[in-house]
Amino acid sequence: VGCDALETVVFLGTVAEFEAIEKAGDWDGGNTGFVVKCNDGTVTPPRHEYSEEWSYDNNYHWRVDICGHGELVTDYGEHEFVGKYCTSCGTVKASQGLSYRADIENGTYIVTGLGTTLETEIVVARYYNGKTIVAVADSAFENSRGITSIHLQEYITRIGSRAFADSVGLTEVTFSAGLEYMGSCLFIGCDSLTTVIFQGSMAEFLAIEKAEDWNGGHTGYVIRCFDGEIQM
């Protein structure tokens, strides 16, 4: 992916041997400008038709074909950001340097932690390596004392237990309306937390499946929905 000058991959075997190699579905990274030369012929990797719907992942634009192959396009293109938001379209800029775990079977990713980021306002993107980010792992941001806000964007449907626990500087968390499950003790020890923004209705928030102790006894915040607030 991104190797725009690549023309030739030389495989020191036959076409049949190359074809028999087990490969990830996106092994060619969407790169369409090269051939694989074998000792008895040439293999041209499949060419993919991409949608024109832009997505973003850690400061890069991606586009994805119908097979799920991702192609890296450019660094945010025409978006101009003030803080986390594009001034023209409102796109939220994703944080760099977070860590992820791949779910190979489903072709998705799960957020596992801060990785190398030094940011205090964390925005988890919709995509990583062109694949959808669907969940936050258990204890992903636990004891992250430097962070002040976390914004989980569209398609993140599950949040693991203690995902934000003991993040003492955390004041605000944003969830999308697509959220389906919330694990136990999410906010235990988050003494500075005042607001959880849910981008849906109060009825939709109440309908989310939750662990019995999902709020960990923390009562110092409100759930702000588009049609009202729920006081914890």
XYZ file of N, CA and C in Angstrom:
696
model
N 0.845 -1.187 0.000
C 0.000 0.000 0.000
C 0.887 1.246 0.000
N 0.553 2.202 -0.864
C 1.325 3.433 -0.946
C 2.624 3.329 -1.711
N 2.977 2.112 -2.240
C 4.221 1.949 -3.016
C 3.943 2.277 -4.476
N 3.745 3.557 -4.758
C 3.251 3.963 -6.071
C 4.238 3.693 -7.201
N 5.540 3.586 -6.898
C 6.535 3.355 -7.951
C 6.778 1.867 -8.210
N 6.186 0.984 -7.415
C 6.428 -0.448 -7.551
C 5.882 -0.971 -8.874
N 6.748 -1.641 -9.664
C 6.351 -2.208 -10.946
C 6.425 -3.727 -10.967
N 7.397 -4.292 -10.202
C 7.670 -5.719 -10.321
C 7.930 -6.362 -8.968
N 7.250 -7.495 -8.730
C 7.579 -8.385 -7.625
C 8.079 -9.687 -8.252
N 9.310 -10.074 -7.967
C 9.895 -11.295 -8.539
C 9.707 -12.433 -7.538
N 9.039 -13.516 -7.978
C 8.837 -14.698 -7.146
C 9.670 -15.842 -7.714
N 10.577 -16.393 -6.938
C 11.500 -17.419 -7.421
C 10.846 -18.797 -7.352
N 9.760 -18.933 -8.091
C 9.018 -20.178 -8.172
C 8.054 -20.085 -9.335
N 7.128 -21.011 -9.403
C 6.177 -21.044 -10.514
C 4.938 -20.220 -10.205
N 4.155 -19.982 -11.265
C 2.881 -19.288 -11.082
C 1.987 -20.080 -10.127
N 1.953 -21.406 -10.323
C 1.121 -22.249 -9.464
C 1.564 -22.167 -8.007
N 2.859 -22.123 -7.763
C 3.361 -22.028 -6.395
C 3.003 -20.681 -5.766
N 3.074 -19.630 -6.587
C 2.696 -18.318 -6.073
C 1.212 -18.269 -5.729
N 0.393 -18.797 -6.625
C -1.048 -18.782 -6.395
C -1.421 -19.603 -5.168
N -0.623 -20.619 -4.839
C -0.935 -21.510 -3.714
C -0.566 -20.903 -2.364
N 0.173 -19.803 -2.354
C 0.554 -19.163 -1.088
C -0.700 -18.633 -0.390
N -0.811 -18.877 0.902
C -1.911 -18.304 1.664
C -1.684 -16.803 1.812
N -2.719 -15.990 1.494
C -2.567 -14.539 1.506
C -3.739 -13.901 2.234
N -3.467 -12.823 2.959
C -4.552 -12.001 3.497
C -5.330 -11.411 2.330
N -6.617 -11.163 2.544
C -7.450 -10.656 1.462
C -6.965 -9.348 0.882
N -6.258 -8.557 1.686
C -5.763 -7.263 1.215
C -4.236 -7.245 1.143
N -3.655 -8.390 0.809
C -2.189 -8.484 0.821
C -1.547 -7.470 -0.109
N -2.210 -7.135 -1.237
C -1.619 -6.188 -2.187
C -1.912 -4.738 -1.814
N -2.677 -4.543 -0.744
C -2.914 -3.193 -0.238
C -3.623 -2.270 -1.213
N -4.296 -2.837 -2.220
C -4.980 -2.005 -3.193
C -4.062 -1.431 -4.256
N -2.765 -1.747 -4.174
C -1.824 -1.251 -5.180
C -2.077 -1.983 -6.493
N -2.321 -1.242 -7.564
C -2.675 -1.860 -8.853
C -1.601 -1.663 -9.916
N -0.428 -1.183 -9.525
C 0.562 -0.825 -10.536
C 1.709 -1.799 -10.686
N 1.550 -3.084 -10.278
C 2.676 -4.005 -10.376
C 2.219 -5.374 -10.849
N 3.196 -6.176 -11.289
C 2.948 -7.568 -11.652
C 3.910 -8.449 -10.862
N 3.556 -9.736 -10.743
C 4.413 -10.705 -10.063
C 5.025 -11.608 -11.137
N 6.350 -11.511 -11.320
C 7.045 -12.306 -12.318
C 7.539 -13.611 -11.701
N 7.067 -14.741 -12.227
C 7.474 -16.062 -11.779
C 8.389 -16.675 -12.827
N 8.953 -17.857 -12.536
C 9.900 -18.431 -13.496
C 9.225 -19.053 -14.712
N 7.872 -19.128 -14.700
C 7.184 -19.673 -15.867
C 6.043 -18.788 -16.340
N 6.019 -17.532 -15.901
C 4.956 -16.633 -16.336
C 4.797 -15.450 -15.394
N 3.759 -14.677 -15.634
C 3.511 -13.448 -14.880
C 2.106 -13.466 -14.303
N 1.978 -12.998 -13.069
C 0.684 -12.882 -12.404
C 0.357 -11.393 -12.246
N -0.842 -11.013 -12.664
C -1.311 -9.648 -12.459
C -2.328 -9.656 -11.331
N -2.021 -9.038 -10.202
C -2.971 -9.025 -9.085
C -4.318 -8.446 -9.510
N -5.419 -8.897 -8.896
C -6.747 -8.386 -9.255
C -6.809 -6.874 -9.097
N -7.480 -6.233 -10.026
C -7.680 -4.798 -9.942
C -9.020 -4.542 -9.271
N -9.046 -3.598 -8.344
C -10.236 -3.386 -7.540
C -10.917 -2.069 -7.905
N -12.240 -2.105 -7.934
C -13.025 -0.900 -8.159
C -13.387 -0.310 -6.801
N -13.032 0.955 -6.604
C -13.220 1.584 -5.296
C -14.421 2.513 -5.290
N -15.060 2.576 -4.128
C -16.117 3.565 -3.943
C -15.465 4.936 -3.806
N -16.240 5.979 -4.021
C -15.714 7.333 -3.888
C -16.063 7.933 -2.530
N -16.591 7.105 -1.621
C -16.912 7.597 -0.283
C -15.644 7.642 0.549
N -15.278 8.828 0.989
C -14.045 8.985 1.756
C -14.255 8.559 3.203
N -13.246 7.987 3.760
C -13.228 7.719 5.185
C -11.885 8.197 5.706
N -11.636 8.000 6.994
C -10.393 8.516 7.538
C -9.879 7.613 8.636
N -8.590 7.657 8.813
C -7.930 6.786 9.779
C -6.617 7.441 10.184
N -6.571 7.922 11.411
C -5.321 8.476 11.936
C -4.644 9.451 10.982
N -5.426 10.416 10.522
C -4.942 11.518 9.679
C -4.754 11.165 8.211
N -5.280 10.033 7.745
C -5.182 9.698 6.333
C -6.548 9.374 5.756
N -6.739 9.723 4.478
C -7.954 9.339 3.766
C -7.787 7.945 3.166
N -8.839 7.150 3.272
C -8.865 5.833 2.651
C -10.107 5.734 1.787
N -10.086 4.843 0.804
C -11.314 4.424 0.152
C -11.275 2.909 0.050
N -12.434 2.293 0.070
C -12.525 0.847 0.222
C -13.363 0.268 -0.913
N -12.909 -0.858 -1.492
C -13.673 -1.479 -2.571
C -14.682 -2.476 -2.008
N -15.469 -3.073 -2.900
C -16.542 -3.957 -2.467
C -16.016 -5.227 -1.816
N -14.747 -5.562 -2.046
C -14.140 -6.735 -1.413
C -13.570 -6.401 -0.035
N -13.582 -5.124 0.317
C -13.013 -4.711 1.585
C -11.563 -4.289 1.498
N -10.989 -4.226 0.278
C -9.612 -3.783 0.118
C -9.547 -2.270 0.322
N -8.581 -1.828 1.114
C -8.432 -0.417 1.375
C -7.296 0.193 0.575
N -7.490 1.413 0.115
C -6.444 2.134 -0.602
C -6.176 3.455 0.096
N -4.926 3.683 0.466
C -4.528 4.938 1.080
C -4.493 6.023 0.007
N -5.189 7.115 0.249
C -5.303 8.141 -0.774
C -4.444 9.355 -0.459
N -4.742 10.045 0.635
C -3.989 11.260 0.913
C -4.203 11.703 2.358
N -3.421 12.645 2.790
C -3.518 13.189 4.137
C -4.619 14.247 4.192
N -5.813 13.838 4.562
C -6.956 14.702 4.806
C -7.344 15.653 3.684
N -6.676 15.617 2.564
C -7.121 16.353 1.387
C -7.452 17.804 1.652
N -8.713 18.163 1.342
C -9.123 19.555 1.403
C -9.639 19.976 2.780
N -9.677 19.045 3.736
C -10.159 19.407 5.069
C -9.199 20.372 5.757
N -9.758 21.377 6.395
C -8.972 22.313 7.194
C -9.500 22.271 8.615
N -8.626 21.921 9.558
C -9.068 21.678 10.921
C -8.704 22.819 11.856
N -9.661 23.170 12.715
C -9.405 24.009 13.865
C -9.704 23.122 15.064
N -8.678 22.755 15.812
C -8.857 21.747 16.847
C -9.158 20.405 16.210
N -10.279 19.791 16.594
C -10.623 18.458 16.111
C -11.599 18.468 14.936
N -12.105 19.649 14.553
C -13.193 19.684 13.587
C -12.818 20.456 12.326
N -13.261 19.916 11.170
C -13.067 20.606 9.899
C -13.987 21.820 9.863
N -13.462 22.961 9.456
C -14.240 24.198 9.475
C -15.342 24.209 8.426
N -15.209 23.404 7.361
C -16.203 23.440 6.289
C -17.253 22.349 6.383
N -16.883 21.146 6.850
C -17.839 20.041 6.829
C -18.080 19.390 8.181
N -17.318 19.773 9.206
C -17.544 19.223 10.536
C -16.921 17.867 10.781
N -16.155 17.327 9.806
C -15.486 16.044 10.003
C -14.598 16.097 11.246
N -14.632 15.031 12.029
C -13.826 14.973 13.244
C -12.477 14.333 12.924
N -11.416 14.989 13.284
C -10.071 14.515 13.003
C -9.675 13.421 13.992
N -9.252 12.285 13.496
C -8.900 11.149 14.347
C -7.547 11.362 15.020
N -7.418 10.813 16.229
C -6.149 10.859 16.942
C -5.132 9.937 16.283
N -3.879 10.332 16.307
C -2.809 9.489 15.795
C -2.240 8.616 16.908
N -1.716 7.454 16.518
C -0.906 6.663 17.426
C -1.644 5.732 18.356
N -2.973 5.576 18.216
C -3.677 4.611 19.054
C -3.280 3.194 18.659
N -3.512 2.239 19.543
C -3.179 0.845 19.235
C -4.460 0.053 18.981
N -4.355 -0.954 18.111
C -5.511 -1.737 17.692
C -5.159 -3.218 17.656
N -6.203 -4.046 17.719
C -6.057 -5.489 17.529
C -6.985 -5.909 16.401
N -6.456 -6.694 15.466
C -7.249 -7.116 14.319
C -8.107 -8.329 14.659
N -9.338 -8.329 14.165
C -10.186 -9.511 14.171
C -10.161 -10.052 12.754
N -9.244 -10.972 12.491
C -8.998 -11.441 11.128
C -10.250 -12.062 10.525
N -10.961 -12.844 11.335
C -12.132 -13.564 10.822
C -13.200 -12.617 10.288
N -13.408 -11.501 11.001
C -14.458 -10.562 10.612
C -13.928 -9.377 9.814
N -12.612 -9.271 9.666
C -12.047 -8.165 8.902
C -12.267 -6.818 9.557
N -12.206 -6.767 10.897
C -12.426 -5.523 11.630
C -11.294 -5.305 12.628
N -11.342 -4.162 13.310
C -10.344 -3.837 14.324
C -11.011 -3.436 15.632
N -10.270 -3.632 16.738
C -10.702 -3.264 18.070
C -9.647 -2.332 18.665
N -10.076 -1.230 19.261
C -9.146 -0.303 19.917
C -8.656 -0.924 21.218
N -7.339 -0.960 21.412
C -6.793 -1.586 22.614
C -6.093 -0.610 23.555
N -5.814 0.627 23.100
C -5.159 1.553 24.016
C -4.605 2.788 23.337
N -3.825 3.539 24.086
C -3.289 4.806 23.608
C -2.121 4.648 22.648
N -1.457 3.485 22.654
C -0.320 3.313 21.749
C 0.747 4.357 22.002
N 1.105 5.107 20.956
C 2.167 6.107 21.073
C 1.645 7.535 21.178
N 0.326 7.699 21.180
C -0.208 9.061 21.150
C 0.105 9.814 22.436
N 0.305 11.107 22.290
C 0.502 11.993 23.433
C -0.661 12.972 23.558
N -1.694 12.775 22.742
C -2.835 13.680 22.764
C -3.651 13.497 24.032
N -4.323 14.548 24.431
C -5.200 14.484 25.605
C -6.667 14.404 25.203
N -6.998 14.827 23.980
C -8.352 14.720 23.441
C -8.342 13.592 22.419
N -8.845 12.438 22.797
C -8.739 11.240 21.971
C -9.975 11.095 21.097
N -9.765 10.946 19.788
C -10.856 10.688 18.854
C -10.560 9.373 18.137
N -11.385 8.360 18.355
C -11.188 7.066 17.703
C -11.886 7.099 16.354
N -11.153 6.812 15.302
C -11.664 6.926 13.950
C -12.675 5.836 13.619
N -13.242 5.938 12.424
C -14.177 4.929 11.923
C -13.439 3.764 11.282
N -12.250 4.015 10.749
C -11.496 2.988 10.040
C -10.048 2.933 10.530
N -9.436 1.769 10.390
C -8.002 1.594 10.562
C -7.544 0.641 9.475
N -6.509 1.040 8.717
C -6.054 0.247 7.567
C -7.195 -0.083 6.621
N -8.143 0.846 6.505
C -9.246 0.649 5.593
C -10.335 -0.270 6.089
N -10.221 -0.789 7.307
C -11.219 -1.701 7.872
C -11.929 -1.026 9.045
N -13.188 -1.395 9.247
C -14.006 -0.750 10.260
C -13.531 -1.058 11.677
N -13.529 -0.042 12.530
C -13.257 -0.209 13.955
C -14.604 -0.396 14.646
N -14.787 -1.524 15.335
C -16.111 -1.883 15.825
C -16.232 -1.900 17.351
N -15.123 -1.864 18.082
C -15.223 -2.036 19.533
C -14.033 -1.407 20.249
N -14.231 -1.189 21.554
C -13.164 -0.760 22.454
C -12.913 -1.917 23.417
N -11.680 -2.350 23.530
C -11.339 -3.524 24.331
C -11.480 -3.255 25.823
N -11.554 -4.320 26.606
C -11.515 -4.207 28.061
C -10.277 -3.410 28.477
N -10.467 -2.443 29.379
C -9.367 -1.665 29.979
C -8.542 -0.885 28.965
N -9.104 -0.602 27.787
C -8.335 0.061 26.731
C -7.733 1.391 27.182
N -8.510 2.220 27.865
C -8.031 3.532 28.299
C -7.937 3.615 29.828
N -7.894 2.466 30.471
C -7.847 2.449 31.930
C -6.569 3.116 32.451
N -6.740 3.935 33.475
C -5.618 4.604 34.131
C -4.841 5.520 33.189
N -5.544 6.076 32.186
C -4.916 7.038 31.272
C -5.101 8.430 31.866
N -4.226 8.778 32.770
C -4.424 9.953 33.605
C -4.309 11.273 32.846
N -3.687 11.257 31.672
C -3.501 12.512 30.957
C -4.642 12.904 30.042
N -5.545 11.982 29.719
C -6.585 12.299 28.738
C -7.737 13.057 29.388
N -8.312 13.977 28.612
C -9.421 14.792 29.107
C -10.745 14.478 28.423
N -10.703 13.971 27.189
C -11.950 13.634 26.493
C -11.702 12.480 25.534
N -12.757 11.694 25.294
C -12.698 10.575 24.345
C -13.942 10.632 23.481
N -13.753 10.590 22.173
C -14.848 10.655 21.213
C -14.825 9.364 20.398
N -15.847 8.521 20.571
C -15.958 7.272 19.821
C -16.892 7.496 18.649
N -16.371 7.324 17.452
C -17.152 7.652 16.275
C -18.019 6.485 15.804
N -18.709 6.723 14.709
C -19.684 5.790 14.160
C -19.105 4.389 13.962
N -19.932 3.384 14.160
C -19.643 1.966 13.950
C -18.967 1.297 15.140
N -18.635 2.030 16.185
C -18.152 1.374 17.393
C -19.374 0.941 18.195
N -19.616 -0.361 18.236
C -20.860 -0.886 18.798
C -20.697 -1.464 20.201
N -19.466 -1.792 20.608
C -19.257 -2.439 21.906
C -18.113 -1.765 22.664
N -18.306 -1.620 23.976
C -17.277 -1.046 24.836
C -17.018 -2.036 25.964
N -15.780 -2.472 26.110
C -15.421 -3.486 27.090
C -15.403 -2.964 28.516
N -15.346 -3.881 29.449
C -15.332 -3.551 30.880
C -14.108 -2.708 31.251
N -14.310 -1.745 32.140
C -13.258 -0.855 32.654
C -12.529 -0.108 31.536
N -13.216 0.146 30.460
C -12.578 0.785 29.303
C -11.975 2.138 29.641
N -12.595 2.887 30.567
C -12.111 4.226 30.913
C -11.771 4.352 32.399
N -11.759 3.264 33.118
C -11.625 3.287 34.573
C -10.363 4.018 35.044
N -10.511 4.763 36.128
C -9.391 5.434 36.799
C -8.662 6.441 35.923
N -9.345 6.948 34.896
C -8.785 8.049 34.106
C -9.228 9.339 34.793
N -8.443 9.774 35.749
C -8.885 10.802 36.693
C -9.055 12.181 36.064
N -8.430 12.422 34.910
C -8.567 13.723 34.253
C -9.673 13.762 33.221
N -10.347 12.622 32.987
C -11.367 12.535 31.948
C -12.608 13.316 32.350
N -13.021 14.283 31.501
C -14.193 15.109 31.815
C -15.370 14.853 30.892
N -15.112 14.324 29.675
C -16.206 14.151 28.709
C -15.954 12.950 27.817
N -17.026 12.175 27.552
C -16.969 11.026 26.650
C -18.136 11.133 25.681
N -17.887 10.838 24.400
C -18.944 10.860 23.394
C -19.114 9.474 22.791
N -20.366 8.976 22.782
C -20.714 7.696 22.166
C -21.614 7.949 20.963
N -21.515 7.079 19.951
C -22.407 7.198 18.800
C -23.722 6.485 19.087
N -24.736 6.785 18.281
C -26.048 6.165 18.446
C -26.040 4.696 18.048
N -24.942 4.218 17.449
C -24.854 2.819 17.055
C -24.411 1.890 18.171
N -24.162 2.433 19.365
C -23.669 1.628 20.474
C -24.687 0.559 20.870
N -24.195 -0.695 21.047
C -25.086 -1.818 21.367
C -24.800 -2.441 22.725
N -23.582 -2.288 23.249
C -23.238 -2.936 24.520
C -22.228 -2.097 25.291
N -22.435 -2.010 26.632
C -21.524 -1.308 27.517
C -21.134 -2.248 28.643
N -19.828 -2.470 28.829
C -19.323 -3.390 29.827
C -19.358 -2.825 31.234
N -18.829 -3.564 32.180
C -18.912 -3.202 33.593
C -17.877 -2.149 33.991
N -18.248 -1.357 34.987
C -17.328 -0.403 35.643
C -16.614 0.502 34.654
N -17.339 1.015 33.672
C -16.710 1.853 32.644
C -16.051 3.092 33.235
N -16.711 3.723 34.199
C -16.259 5.034 34.668
C -15.809 5.032 36.127
N -15.573 3.869 36.693
C -15.146 3.830 38.085
C -13.799 4.554 38.230
N -13.718 5.442 39.203
C -12.489 6.204 39.418
C -12.334 7.413 38.526
N -13.327 7.693 37.657
C -13.254 8.870 36.770
C -13.886 10.056 37.503
N -13.214 10.556 38.501
C -13.795 11.532 39.410
C -14.065 12.888 38.760
N -13.414 13.178 37.622
C -13.609 14.474 36.967
C -14.699 14.429 35.899
N -15.219 13.245 35.615
C -16.200 13.100 34.533
C -17.496 13.824 34.875
N -17.933 14.721 33.989
C -19.187 15.455 34.195
C -20.224 15.171 33.118
N -19.770 14.790 31.890
C -20.706 14.659 30.782
C -20.383 13.460 29.911
N -21.413 12.661 29.621
C -21.339 11.628 28.596
C -22.328 12.032 27.509
N -21.829 12.287 26.305
C -22.691 12.685 25.193
C -23.068 11.442 24.398
N -24.361 11.213 24.239
C -24.853 10.090 23.439
C -25.567 10.664 22.227
N -25.101 10.325 21.030
C -25.631 10.927 19.805
C -26.886 10.199 19.333
N -27.845 10.110 20.223
C -29.126 9.482 19.954
C -30.122 9.961 20.990
N -31.295 9.314 21.061
C -32.333 9.721 21.995
C -32.146 9.052 23.352
N -32.884 9.552 24.347
C -32.853 8.944 25.664
C -33.361 7.509 25.603
N -34.401 7.281 24.818
C -34.946 5.930 24.680
C -33.912 4.987 24.073
N -33.136 5.463 23.092
C -32.107 4.627 22.466
C -30.992 4.303 23.452
N -30.631 5.284 24.295
C -29.593 5.013 25.284
C -30.066 3.975 26.294
N -31.286 4.106 26.777
C -31.811 3.176 27.766
C -31.942 1.769 27.199
N -32.091 1.660 25.880
C -32.264 0.351 25.233
C -30.947 -0.388 25.016
N -29.826 0.288 25.199
C -28.523 -0.357 25.004
C -28.343 -1.455 26.050
N -27.839 -2.610 25.622
C -27.524 -3.669 26.576
C -26.332 -3.232 27.420
N -26.470 -3.368 28.749
C -25.418 -2.900 29.652
C -25.148 -3.941 30.720
N -23.886 -4.055 31.114
C -23.574 -4.847 32.302
C -24.256 -4.196 33.504
N -24.638 -4.993 34.494
C -25.402 -4.476 35.628
C -24.682 -3.336 36.332
N -23.363 -3.428 36.415
C -22.588 -2.392 37.090
C -21.807 -1.545 36.095
N -22.424 -1.258 34.959
C -21.703 -0.552 33.890
C -21.167 0.802 34.343
N -21.898 1.505 35.201
C -21.429 2.832 35.626
C -20.550 2.771 36.867
N -20.337 1.595 37.416
C -19.389 1.417 38.514
C -19.682 2.240 39.744
N -20.942 2.655 39.902
C -21.307 3.442 41.071
C -20.989 4.916 40.958
N -20.376 5.334 39.870
C -20.041 6.749 39.702
C -21.322 7.516 39.355
N -21.646 8.572 40.099
C -22.928 9.262 39.929
C -22.779 10.749 39.625
N -21.579 11.202 39.340
C -21.359 12.641 39.212
C -21.439 13.184 37.806
N -22.213 12.550 36.919
C -22.257 13.010 35.532
C -23.662 12.845 34.968
N -23.883 13.445 33.800
C -25.158 13.294 33.099
C -24.907 12.652 31.746
N -25.921 11.941 31.245
C -25.918 11.426 29.878
C -26.701 12.429 29.043
N -26.032 13.116 28.141
C -26.687 14.151 27.342
C -27.083 13.571 25.986
N -28.379 13.427 25.759
C -28.913 12.912 24.498
C -29.493 14.076 23.701
N -29.894 13.834 22.444
C -30.373 14.962 21.650
C -31.756 15.443 22.106
N -32.486 14.618 22.888
C -33.816 15.018 23.325
C -33.930 15.165 24.847
N -32.796 15.244 25.533
C -32.838 15.454 26.967
C -31.629 14.869 27.672
N -31.642 14.917 28.988
C -30.513 14.445 29.793
C -30.969 13.385 30.793
N -30.075 12.434 31.066
C -30.307 11.421 32.078
C -29.288 11.652 33.177
N -29.757 11.946 34.378
C -28.847 12.186 35.494
C -28.464 10.851 36.131
N -27.159 10.589 36.225
C -26.700 9.362 36.868
C -26.599 9.589 38.360
